[in-house]
Coordinates of C-alpha atoms and ligand atoms in Angstrom, one line a residue:
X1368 CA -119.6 235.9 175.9
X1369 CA -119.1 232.4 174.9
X1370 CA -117.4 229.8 177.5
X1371 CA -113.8 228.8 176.7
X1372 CA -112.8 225.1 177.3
X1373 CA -109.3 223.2 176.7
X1374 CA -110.1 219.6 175.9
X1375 CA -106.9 217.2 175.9
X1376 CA -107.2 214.0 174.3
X1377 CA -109.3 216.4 171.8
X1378 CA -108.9 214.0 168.8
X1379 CA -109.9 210.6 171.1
X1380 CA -113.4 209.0 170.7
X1381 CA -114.5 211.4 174.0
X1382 CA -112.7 214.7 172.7
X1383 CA -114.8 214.1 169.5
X1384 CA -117.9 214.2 170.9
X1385 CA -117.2 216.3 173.7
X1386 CA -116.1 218.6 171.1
X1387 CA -119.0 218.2 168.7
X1388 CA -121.5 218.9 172.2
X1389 CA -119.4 221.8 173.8
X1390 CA -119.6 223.6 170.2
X1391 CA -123.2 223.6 170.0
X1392 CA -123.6 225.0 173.1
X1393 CA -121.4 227.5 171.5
X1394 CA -118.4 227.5 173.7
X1395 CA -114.7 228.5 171.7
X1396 CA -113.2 224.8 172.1
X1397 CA -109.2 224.8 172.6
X1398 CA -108.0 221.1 172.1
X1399 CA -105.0 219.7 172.6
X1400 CA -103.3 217.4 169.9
X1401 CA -100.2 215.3 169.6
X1402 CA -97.3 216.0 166.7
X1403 CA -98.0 212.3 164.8
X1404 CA -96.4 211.7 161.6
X1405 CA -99.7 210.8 159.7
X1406 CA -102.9 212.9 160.7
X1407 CA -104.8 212.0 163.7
X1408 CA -107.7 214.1 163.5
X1409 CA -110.1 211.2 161.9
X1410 CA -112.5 212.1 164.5
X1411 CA -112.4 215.3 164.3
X1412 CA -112.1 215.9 160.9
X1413 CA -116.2 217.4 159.8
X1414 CA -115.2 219.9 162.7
X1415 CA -112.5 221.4 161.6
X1416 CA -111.5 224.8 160.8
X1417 CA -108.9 226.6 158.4
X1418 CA -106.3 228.7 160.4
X1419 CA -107.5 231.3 158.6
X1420 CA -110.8 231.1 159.4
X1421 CA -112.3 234.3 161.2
X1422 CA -113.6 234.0 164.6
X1423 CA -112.4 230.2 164.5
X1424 CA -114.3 228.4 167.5
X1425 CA -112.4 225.0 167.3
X1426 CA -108.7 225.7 167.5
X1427 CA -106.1 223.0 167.8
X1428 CA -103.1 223.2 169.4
X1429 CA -99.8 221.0 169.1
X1430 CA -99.2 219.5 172.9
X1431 CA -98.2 216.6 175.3
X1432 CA -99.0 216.1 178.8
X1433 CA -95.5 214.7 179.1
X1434 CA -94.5 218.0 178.5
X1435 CA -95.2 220.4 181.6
X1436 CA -94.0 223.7 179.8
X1437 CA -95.7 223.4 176.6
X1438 CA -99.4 222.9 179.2
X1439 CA -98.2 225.7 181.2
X1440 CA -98.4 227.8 178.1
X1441 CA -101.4 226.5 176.2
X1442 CA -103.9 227.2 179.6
X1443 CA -102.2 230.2 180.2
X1444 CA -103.0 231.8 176.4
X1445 CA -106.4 229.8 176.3
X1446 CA -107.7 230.9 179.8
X1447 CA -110.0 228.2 179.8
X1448 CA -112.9 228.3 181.6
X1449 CA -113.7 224.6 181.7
X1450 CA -110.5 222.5 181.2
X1451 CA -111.4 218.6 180.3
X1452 CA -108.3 216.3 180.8
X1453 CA -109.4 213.7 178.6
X1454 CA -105.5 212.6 177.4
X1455 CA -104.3 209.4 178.3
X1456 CA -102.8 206.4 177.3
X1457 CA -106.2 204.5 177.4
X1458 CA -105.3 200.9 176.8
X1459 CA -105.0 198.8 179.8
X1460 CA -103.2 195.7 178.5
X1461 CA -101.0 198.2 176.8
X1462 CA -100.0 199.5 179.4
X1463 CA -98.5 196.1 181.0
X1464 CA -96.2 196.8 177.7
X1465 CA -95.4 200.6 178.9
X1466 CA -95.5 201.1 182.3
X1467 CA -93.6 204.4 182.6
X1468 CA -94.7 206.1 180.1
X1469 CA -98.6 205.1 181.5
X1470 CA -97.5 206.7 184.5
X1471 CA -95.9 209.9 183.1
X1472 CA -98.8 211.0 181.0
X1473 CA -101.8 209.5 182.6
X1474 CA -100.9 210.1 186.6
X1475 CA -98.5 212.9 186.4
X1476 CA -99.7 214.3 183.2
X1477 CA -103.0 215.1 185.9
X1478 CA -100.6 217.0 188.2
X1479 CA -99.0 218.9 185.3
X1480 CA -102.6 220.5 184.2
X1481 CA -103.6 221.0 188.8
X1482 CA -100.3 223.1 189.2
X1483 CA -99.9 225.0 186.0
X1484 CA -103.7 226.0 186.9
X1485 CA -102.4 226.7 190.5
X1486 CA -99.4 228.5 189.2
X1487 CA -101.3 231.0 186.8
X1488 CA -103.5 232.2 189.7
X1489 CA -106.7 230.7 187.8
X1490 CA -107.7 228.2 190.6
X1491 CA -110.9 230.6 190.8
X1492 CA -111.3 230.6 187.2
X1493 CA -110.5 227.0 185.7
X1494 CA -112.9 224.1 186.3
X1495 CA -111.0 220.8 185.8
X1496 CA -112.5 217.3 185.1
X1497 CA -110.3 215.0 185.5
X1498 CA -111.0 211.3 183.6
X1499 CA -111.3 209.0 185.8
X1500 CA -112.2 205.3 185.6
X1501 CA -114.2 202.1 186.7
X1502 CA -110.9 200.3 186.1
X1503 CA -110.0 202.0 190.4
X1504 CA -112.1 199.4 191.5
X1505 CA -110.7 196.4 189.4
X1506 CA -110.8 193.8 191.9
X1507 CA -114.0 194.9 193.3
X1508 CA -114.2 195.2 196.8
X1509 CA -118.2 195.8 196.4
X1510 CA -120.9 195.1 193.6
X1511 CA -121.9 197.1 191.9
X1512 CA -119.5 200.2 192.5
X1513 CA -120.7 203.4 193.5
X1514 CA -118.6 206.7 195.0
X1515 CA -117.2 204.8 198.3
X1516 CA -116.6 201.9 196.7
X1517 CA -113.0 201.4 197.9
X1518 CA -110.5 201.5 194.7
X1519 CA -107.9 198.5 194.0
X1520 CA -106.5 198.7 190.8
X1521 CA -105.4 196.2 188.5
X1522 CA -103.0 197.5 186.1
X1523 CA -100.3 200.0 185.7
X1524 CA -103.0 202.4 183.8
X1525 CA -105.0 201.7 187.0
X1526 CA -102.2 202.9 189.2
X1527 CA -102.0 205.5 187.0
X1528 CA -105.3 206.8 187.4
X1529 CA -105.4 206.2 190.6
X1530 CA -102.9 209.2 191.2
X1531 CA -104.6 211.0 189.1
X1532 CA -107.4 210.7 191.1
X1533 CA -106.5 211.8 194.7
X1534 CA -104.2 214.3 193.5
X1535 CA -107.9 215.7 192.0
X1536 CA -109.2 215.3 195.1
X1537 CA -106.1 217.1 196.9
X1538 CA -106.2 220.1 194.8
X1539 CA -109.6 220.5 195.3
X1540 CA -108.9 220.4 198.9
X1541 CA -105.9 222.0 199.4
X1542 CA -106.0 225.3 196.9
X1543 CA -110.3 225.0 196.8
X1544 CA -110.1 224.5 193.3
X1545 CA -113.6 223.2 191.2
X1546 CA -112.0 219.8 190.3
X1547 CA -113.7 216.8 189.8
X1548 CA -113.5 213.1 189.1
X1549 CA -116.1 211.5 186.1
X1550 CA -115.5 207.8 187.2
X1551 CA -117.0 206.7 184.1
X1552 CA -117.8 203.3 182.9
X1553 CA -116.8 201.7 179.5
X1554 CA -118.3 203.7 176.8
X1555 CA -118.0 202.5 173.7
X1556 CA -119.2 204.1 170.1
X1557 CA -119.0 203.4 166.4
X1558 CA -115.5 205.8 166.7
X1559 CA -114.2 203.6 169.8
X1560 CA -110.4 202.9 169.3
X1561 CA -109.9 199.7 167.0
X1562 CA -108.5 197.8 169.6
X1563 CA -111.0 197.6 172.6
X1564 CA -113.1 194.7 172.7
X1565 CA -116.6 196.2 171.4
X1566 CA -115.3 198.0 168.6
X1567 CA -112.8 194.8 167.6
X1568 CA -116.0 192.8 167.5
X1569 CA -117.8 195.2 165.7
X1570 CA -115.5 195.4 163.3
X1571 CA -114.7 191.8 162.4
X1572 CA -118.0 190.6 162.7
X1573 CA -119.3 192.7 159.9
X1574 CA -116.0 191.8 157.9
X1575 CA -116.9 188.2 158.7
X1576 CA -120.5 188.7 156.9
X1577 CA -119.3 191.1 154.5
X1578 CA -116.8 188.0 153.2
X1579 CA -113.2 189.8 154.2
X1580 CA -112.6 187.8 157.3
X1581 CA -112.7 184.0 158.5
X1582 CA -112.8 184.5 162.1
X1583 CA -112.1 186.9 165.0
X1584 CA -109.9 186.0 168.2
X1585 CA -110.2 187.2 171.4
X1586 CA -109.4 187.3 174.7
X1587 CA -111.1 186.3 178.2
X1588 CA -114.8 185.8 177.2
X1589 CA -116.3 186.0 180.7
X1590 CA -114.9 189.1 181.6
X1591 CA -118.2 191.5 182.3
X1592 CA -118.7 195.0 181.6
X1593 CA -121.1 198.0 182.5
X1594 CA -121.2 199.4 178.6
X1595 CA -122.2 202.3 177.8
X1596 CA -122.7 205.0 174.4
X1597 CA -119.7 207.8 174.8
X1598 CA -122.5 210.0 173.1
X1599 CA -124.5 210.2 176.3
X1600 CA -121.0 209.9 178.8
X1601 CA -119.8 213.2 177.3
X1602 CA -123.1 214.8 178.9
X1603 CA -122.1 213.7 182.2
X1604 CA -118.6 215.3 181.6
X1605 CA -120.4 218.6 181.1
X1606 CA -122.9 218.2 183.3
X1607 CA -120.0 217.8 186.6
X1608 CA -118.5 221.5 185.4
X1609 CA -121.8 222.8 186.1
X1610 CA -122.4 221.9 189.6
X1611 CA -121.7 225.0 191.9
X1612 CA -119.7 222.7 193.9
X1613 CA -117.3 220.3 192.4
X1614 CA -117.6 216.2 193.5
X1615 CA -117.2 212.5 192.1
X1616 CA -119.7 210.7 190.0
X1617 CA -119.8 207.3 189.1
X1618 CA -121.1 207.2 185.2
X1619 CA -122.7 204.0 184.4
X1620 CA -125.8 202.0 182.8
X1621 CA -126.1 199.7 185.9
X1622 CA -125.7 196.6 183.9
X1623 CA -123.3 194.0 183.6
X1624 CA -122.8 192.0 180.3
X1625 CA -119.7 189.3 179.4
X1626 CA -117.9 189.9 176.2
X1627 CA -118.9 187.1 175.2
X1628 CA -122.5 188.0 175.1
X1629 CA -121.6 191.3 173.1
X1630 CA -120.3 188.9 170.7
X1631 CA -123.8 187.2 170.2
X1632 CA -125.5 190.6 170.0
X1633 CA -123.1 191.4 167.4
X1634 CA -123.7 188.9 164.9
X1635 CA -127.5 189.1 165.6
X1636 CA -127.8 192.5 164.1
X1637 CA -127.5 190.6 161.2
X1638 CA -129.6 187.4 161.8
X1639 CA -126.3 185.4 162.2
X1640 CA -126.8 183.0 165.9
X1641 CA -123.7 182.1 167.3
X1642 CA -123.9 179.4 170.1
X1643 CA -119.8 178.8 172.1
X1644 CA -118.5 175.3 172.9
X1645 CA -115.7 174.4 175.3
X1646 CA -114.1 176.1 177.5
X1647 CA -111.5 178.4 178.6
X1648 CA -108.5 178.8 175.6
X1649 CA -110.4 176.1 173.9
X1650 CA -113.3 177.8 173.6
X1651 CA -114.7 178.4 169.7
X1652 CA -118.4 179.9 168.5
X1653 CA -119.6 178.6 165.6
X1654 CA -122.7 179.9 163.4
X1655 CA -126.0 177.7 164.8
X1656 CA -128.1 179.3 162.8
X1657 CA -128.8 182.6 160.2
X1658 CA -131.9 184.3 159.4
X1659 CA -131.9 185.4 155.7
X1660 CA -134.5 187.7 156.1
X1661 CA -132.5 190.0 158.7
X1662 CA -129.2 189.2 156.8
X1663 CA -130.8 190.4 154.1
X1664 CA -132.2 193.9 155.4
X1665 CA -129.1 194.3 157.6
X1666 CA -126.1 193.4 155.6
X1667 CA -127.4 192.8 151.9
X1668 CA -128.5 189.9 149.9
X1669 CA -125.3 189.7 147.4
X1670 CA -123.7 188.6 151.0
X1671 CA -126.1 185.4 151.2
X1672 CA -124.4 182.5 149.8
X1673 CA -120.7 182.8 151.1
X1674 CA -122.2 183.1 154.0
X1675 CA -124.5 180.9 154.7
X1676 CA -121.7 178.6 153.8
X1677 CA -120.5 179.2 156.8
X1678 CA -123.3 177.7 158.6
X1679 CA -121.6 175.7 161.6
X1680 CA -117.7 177.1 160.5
X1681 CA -115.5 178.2 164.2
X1682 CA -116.2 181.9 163.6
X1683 CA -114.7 183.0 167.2
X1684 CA -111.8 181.6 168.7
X1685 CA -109.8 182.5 172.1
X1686 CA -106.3 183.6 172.0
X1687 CA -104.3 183.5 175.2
X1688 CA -102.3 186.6 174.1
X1689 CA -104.9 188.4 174.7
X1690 CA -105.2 187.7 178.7
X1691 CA -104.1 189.9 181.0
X1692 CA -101.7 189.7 183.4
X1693 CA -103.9 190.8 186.0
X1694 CA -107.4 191.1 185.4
X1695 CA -110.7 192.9 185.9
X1696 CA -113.5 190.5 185.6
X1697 CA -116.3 192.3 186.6
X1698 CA -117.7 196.0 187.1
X1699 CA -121.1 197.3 187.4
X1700 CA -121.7 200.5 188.6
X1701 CA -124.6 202.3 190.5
X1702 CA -125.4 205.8 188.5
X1703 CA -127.6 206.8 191.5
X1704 CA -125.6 210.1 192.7
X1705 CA -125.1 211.2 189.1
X1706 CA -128.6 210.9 188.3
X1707 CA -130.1 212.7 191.3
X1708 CA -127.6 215.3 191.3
X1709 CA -126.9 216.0 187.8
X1710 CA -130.0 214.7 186.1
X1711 CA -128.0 212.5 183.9
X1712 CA -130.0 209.8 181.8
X1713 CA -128.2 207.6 179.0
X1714 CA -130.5 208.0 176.0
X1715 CA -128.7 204.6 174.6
X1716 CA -128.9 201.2 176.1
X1717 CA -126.5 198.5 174.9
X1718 CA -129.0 197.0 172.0
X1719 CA -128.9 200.7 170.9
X1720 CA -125.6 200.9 171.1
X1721 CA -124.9 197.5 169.5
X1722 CA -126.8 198.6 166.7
X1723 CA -125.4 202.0 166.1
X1724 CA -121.7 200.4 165.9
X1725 CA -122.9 197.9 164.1
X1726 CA -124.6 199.7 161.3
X1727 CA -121.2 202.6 161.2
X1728 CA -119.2 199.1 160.9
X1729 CA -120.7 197.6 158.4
X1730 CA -120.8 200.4 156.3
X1731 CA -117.1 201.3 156.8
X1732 CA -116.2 197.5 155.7
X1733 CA -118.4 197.7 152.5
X1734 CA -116.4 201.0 152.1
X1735 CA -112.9 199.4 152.3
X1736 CA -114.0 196.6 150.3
X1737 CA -115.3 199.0 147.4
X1738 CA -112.0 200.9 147.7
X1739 CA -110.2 197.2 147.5
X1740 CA -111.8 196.4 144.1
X1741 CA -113.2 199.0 142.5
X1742 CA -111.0 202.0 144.0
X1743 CA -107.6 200.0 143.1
X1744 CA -109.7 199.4 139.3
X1745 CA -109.9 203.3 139.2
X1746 CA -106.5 204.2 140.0
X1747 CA -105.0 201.6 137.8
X1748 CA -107.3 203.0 134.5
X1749 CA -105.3 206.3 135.5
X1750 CA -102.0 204.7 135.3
Ligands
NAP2340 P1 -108.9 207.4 173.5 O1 -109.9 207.3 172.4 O2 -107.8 206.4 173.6 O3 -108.3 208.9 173.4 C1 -107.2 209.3 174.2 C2 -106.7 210.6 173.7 O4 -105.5 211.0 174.4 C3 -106.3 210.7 172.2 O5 -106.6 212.0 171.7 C4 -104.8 210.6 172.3 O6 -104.1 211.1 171.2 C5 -104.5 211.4 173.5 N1 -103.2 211.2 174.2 C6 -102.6 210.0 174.5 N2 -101.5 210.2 175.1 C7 -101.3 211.5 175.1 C8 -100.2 212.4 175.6 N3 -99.2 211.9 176.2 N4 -100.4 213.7 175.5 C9 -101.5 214.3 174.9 N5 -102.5 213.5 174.4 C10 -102.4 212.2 174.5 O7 -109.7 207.4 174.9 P2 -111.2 207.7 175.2 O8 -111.9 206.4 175.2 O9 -111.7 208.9 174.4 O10 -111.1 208.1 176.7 C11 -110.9 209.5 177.1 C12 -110.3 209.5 178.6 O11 -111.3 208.8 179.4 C13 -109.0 208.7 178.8 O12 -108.3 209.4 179.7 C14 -109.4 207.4 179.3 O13 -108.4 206.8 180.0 C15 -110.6 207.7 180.1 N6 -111.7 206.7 180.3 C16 -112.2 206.1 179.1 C17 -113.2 205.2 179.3 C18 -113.9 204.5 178.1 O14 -114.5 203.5 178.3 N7 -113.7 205.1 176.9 C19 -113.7 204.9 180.6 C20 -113.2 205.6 181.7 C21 -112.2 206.5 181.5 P3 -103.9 210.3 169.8 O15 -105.3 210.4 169.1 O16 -102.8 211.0 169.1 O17 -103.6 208.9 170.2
G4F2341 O1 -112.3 196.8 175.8 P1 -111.3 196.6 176.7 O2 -109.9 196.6 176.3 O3 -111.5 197.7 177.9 P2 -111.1 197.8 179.4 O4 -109.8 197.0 179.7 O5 -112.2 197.5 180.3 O6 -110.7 199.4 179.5 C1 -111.5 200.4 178.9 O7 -112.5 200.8 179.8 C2 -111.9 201.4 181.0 C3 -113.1 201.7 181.9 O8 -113.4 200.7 182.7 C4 -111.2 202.6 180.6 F1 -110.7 203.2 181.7 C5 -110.0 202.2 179.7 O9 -109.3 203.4 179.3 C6 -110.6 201.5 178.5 O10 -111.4 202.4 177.7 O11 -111.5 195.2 177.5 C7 -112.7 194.9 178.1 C8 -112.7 193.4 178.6 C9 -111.4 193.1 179.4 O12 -111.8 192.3 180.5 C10 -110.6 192.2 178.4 O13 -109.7 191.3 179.0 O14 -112.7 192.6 177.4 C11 -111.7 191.6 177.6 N1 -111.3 191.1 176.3 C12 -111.4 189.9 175.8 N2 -110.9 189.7 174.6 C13 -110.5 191.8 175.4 C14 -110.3 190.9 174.3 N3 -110.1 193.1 175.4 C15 -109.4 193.5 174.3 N4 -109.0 194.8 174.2 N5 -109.1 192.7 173.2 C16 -109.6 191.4 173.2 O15 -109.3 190.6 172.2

């Protein structure tokens, strides 16, 4: 009999390749997706599977975790074996912008999934992971973080999780419950939400070399962070529904790097060195120097010459919009528990992962630019 597992946040950068892993370990994957009024399945899109499919074992199901009746019924048809609570309004400067709704479906949205569990008499039955995150420690009270680490959150999605959490923890006390905590670490991946830092650089930078784009700007450039691929975090999620008796692991590399340093690894996937002068919001990196021969290989020759133009041109600049009102300058976390207990090992380490957005970036942008020119050509010839 295959395992059954509900995944919410199903059509996310983790429900993708949680989904993608759980299905080749052949498990029937429920996933829970938001009504939107343009499709939101991007990410999910090469798994998908007709309605009418027989024996479907991907099937999607319209939900919110706002919404405690609609997750009442969804785990009580599903009867999930493994539920992974992966929902969440993920964006922490966001969620300076929406408070209460961060609240609603990241803290209580938790409670909703513990107590319709409770409820339907499957607390024996239903393993829950719960997302949890590196951002409990924000101002870090110990470096690097581990389990005991005590939490002091930074932001209203902080708070958020941090209810999300202990009422984990709670249930799992209180009603014995197999409910655990991933405290994961940032993972990033060439599917990584457009608007985190990694995948923002990623993105511009290669429209910065591929010609589309003058410059990128960002935010604080010092602020470090213990990156990760979501490819190998996924396994960790797994991994904790395993264990015979449910805990919390800190996932995490175990190295610290600032944004702005992501930034230089960037561009040097395609020969391009950036050096930064000044400081703070007057900060600016600038192209010092650009190896044709990788520029070549790595973006393509036609490239070259606009390019290399902009030999010593402000490519980066610093935009105080993008500070946050509180913020989280540095985590690093100690994978020690998680990899003596659950024999978890990252295949990726940030070059690798550097490398894989970088190539899945470059090629999206000469995508969109083909579409720009020649697609708009094509559809015009039709008219
Ligand atoms: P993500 O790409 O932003 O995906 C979030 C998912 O949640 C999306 O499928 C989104 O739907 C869905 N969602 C948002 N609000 C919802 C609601 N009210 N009801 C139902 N679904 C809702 O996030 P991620 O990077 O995959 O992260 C997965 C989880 O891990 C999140 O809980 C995040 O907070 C946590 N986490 C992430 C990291 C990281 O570095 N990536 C680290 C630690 C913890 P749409 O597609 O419709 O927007
Ligand atoms: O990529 P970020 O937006 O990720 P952040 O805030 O660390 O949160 C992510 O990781 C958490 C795990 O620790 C998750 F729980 C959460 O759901 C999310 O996935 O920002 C990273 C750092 C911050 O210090 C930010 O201030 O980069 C800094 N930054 C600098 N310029 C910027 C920018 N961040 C964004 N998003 N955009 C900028 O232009």
């Amino acid at each position: 009999m295959s395992k059954v597992a509900l995944i919410t946040g199903v059509t996310g950068q983790d429900g993708a390749y949680l989904t993608e892993y759980l299905l080749k370990k052949d498990y029937v994957v429920h996933g829970l997706k938001r009504r939107s009024s343009s499709f939101n399945t991007d990410r999910i899109d090469h798994l998908y599977q007709d309605p009418h499919t027989e024996n479907r074992n991907l099937i999607l199901h319209y939900g919110d975790l706002t919404d405690s009746l609609n997750i009442t019924r969804i785990i009580q048809e599903t009867q999930p074996d493994e539920i992974y609570n992966l929902a969440a309004m993920s964006h922490v400067k966001v969620s300076f912008d929406t408070p209460e709704y961060t609240a609603n479906a990241d803290g209580i949205g938790t409670l909703r999934i513990l107590e319709a569990v409770r409820l339907l008499g499957l607390s024996g039955k239903s393993r829950i992971y719960q997302a949890s995150t590196s951002e409990l420690y924000g101002l870090v009270q110990e470096v690097p973080q581990k389990e005991t680490t005590p939490f002091y959150p930074r932001s209203p999605y902080a708070v958020a999780k941090l209810y999300a959490y202990w009422i984990t923890v709670n249930y799992r006390e209180a009603y014995k419950m197999h409910a655990s905590n991933g405290i994961l670490f940032n993972h990033e991946s060439p599917v990584r939400g457009e608007t985190f830092v990694t995948r923002k650089i990623t993105r511009a930078v290669s429209r910065i070399m591929l010609g589309m784009q003058e410059k990128i700007y960002l935010g604080n450039l010092s602020a470090r962070r213990d990156w990760g691929h979501a490819k190998d975090y996924v396994k960790a999620m797994y991994l904790i529904l395993q264990q015979d008796v449910p805990s919390d692991y800190v996932i995490a590399t175990g190295i610290t790097t600032e944004v702005r340093d992501f930034v230089k690894m960037a561009f040097a996937e395609g020969g391009v060195e950036i050096a930064f002068k000044g400081e703070g919001a007057d900060e600016r990196g600038y192209i010092a120097s650009i190896d044709e021969k990788v520029f070549k290989e790595k973006v393509g020759g036609e490239y070259l010459s606009a390019m290399s133009t902009k030999k010593d041109k402000v490519v980066v600049a610093v935009d105080p919009q993008y500070f946050r009102p509180t913020e989280v300058e540095l985590l690093i976390g100690d994978p020690t528990k998680s990899k003596s207990v659950l024999g978890w090992n990252p295949e990726y380490d940030l070059p690798g992962l550097v490398t894989d957005m970088m190539t899945g970036d470059i090629k999206l942008m000469k995508r969109e630019s083909y579409l720009r020119s020649g697609g708009y050509r094509i559809m015009n010839y039709f008219e």
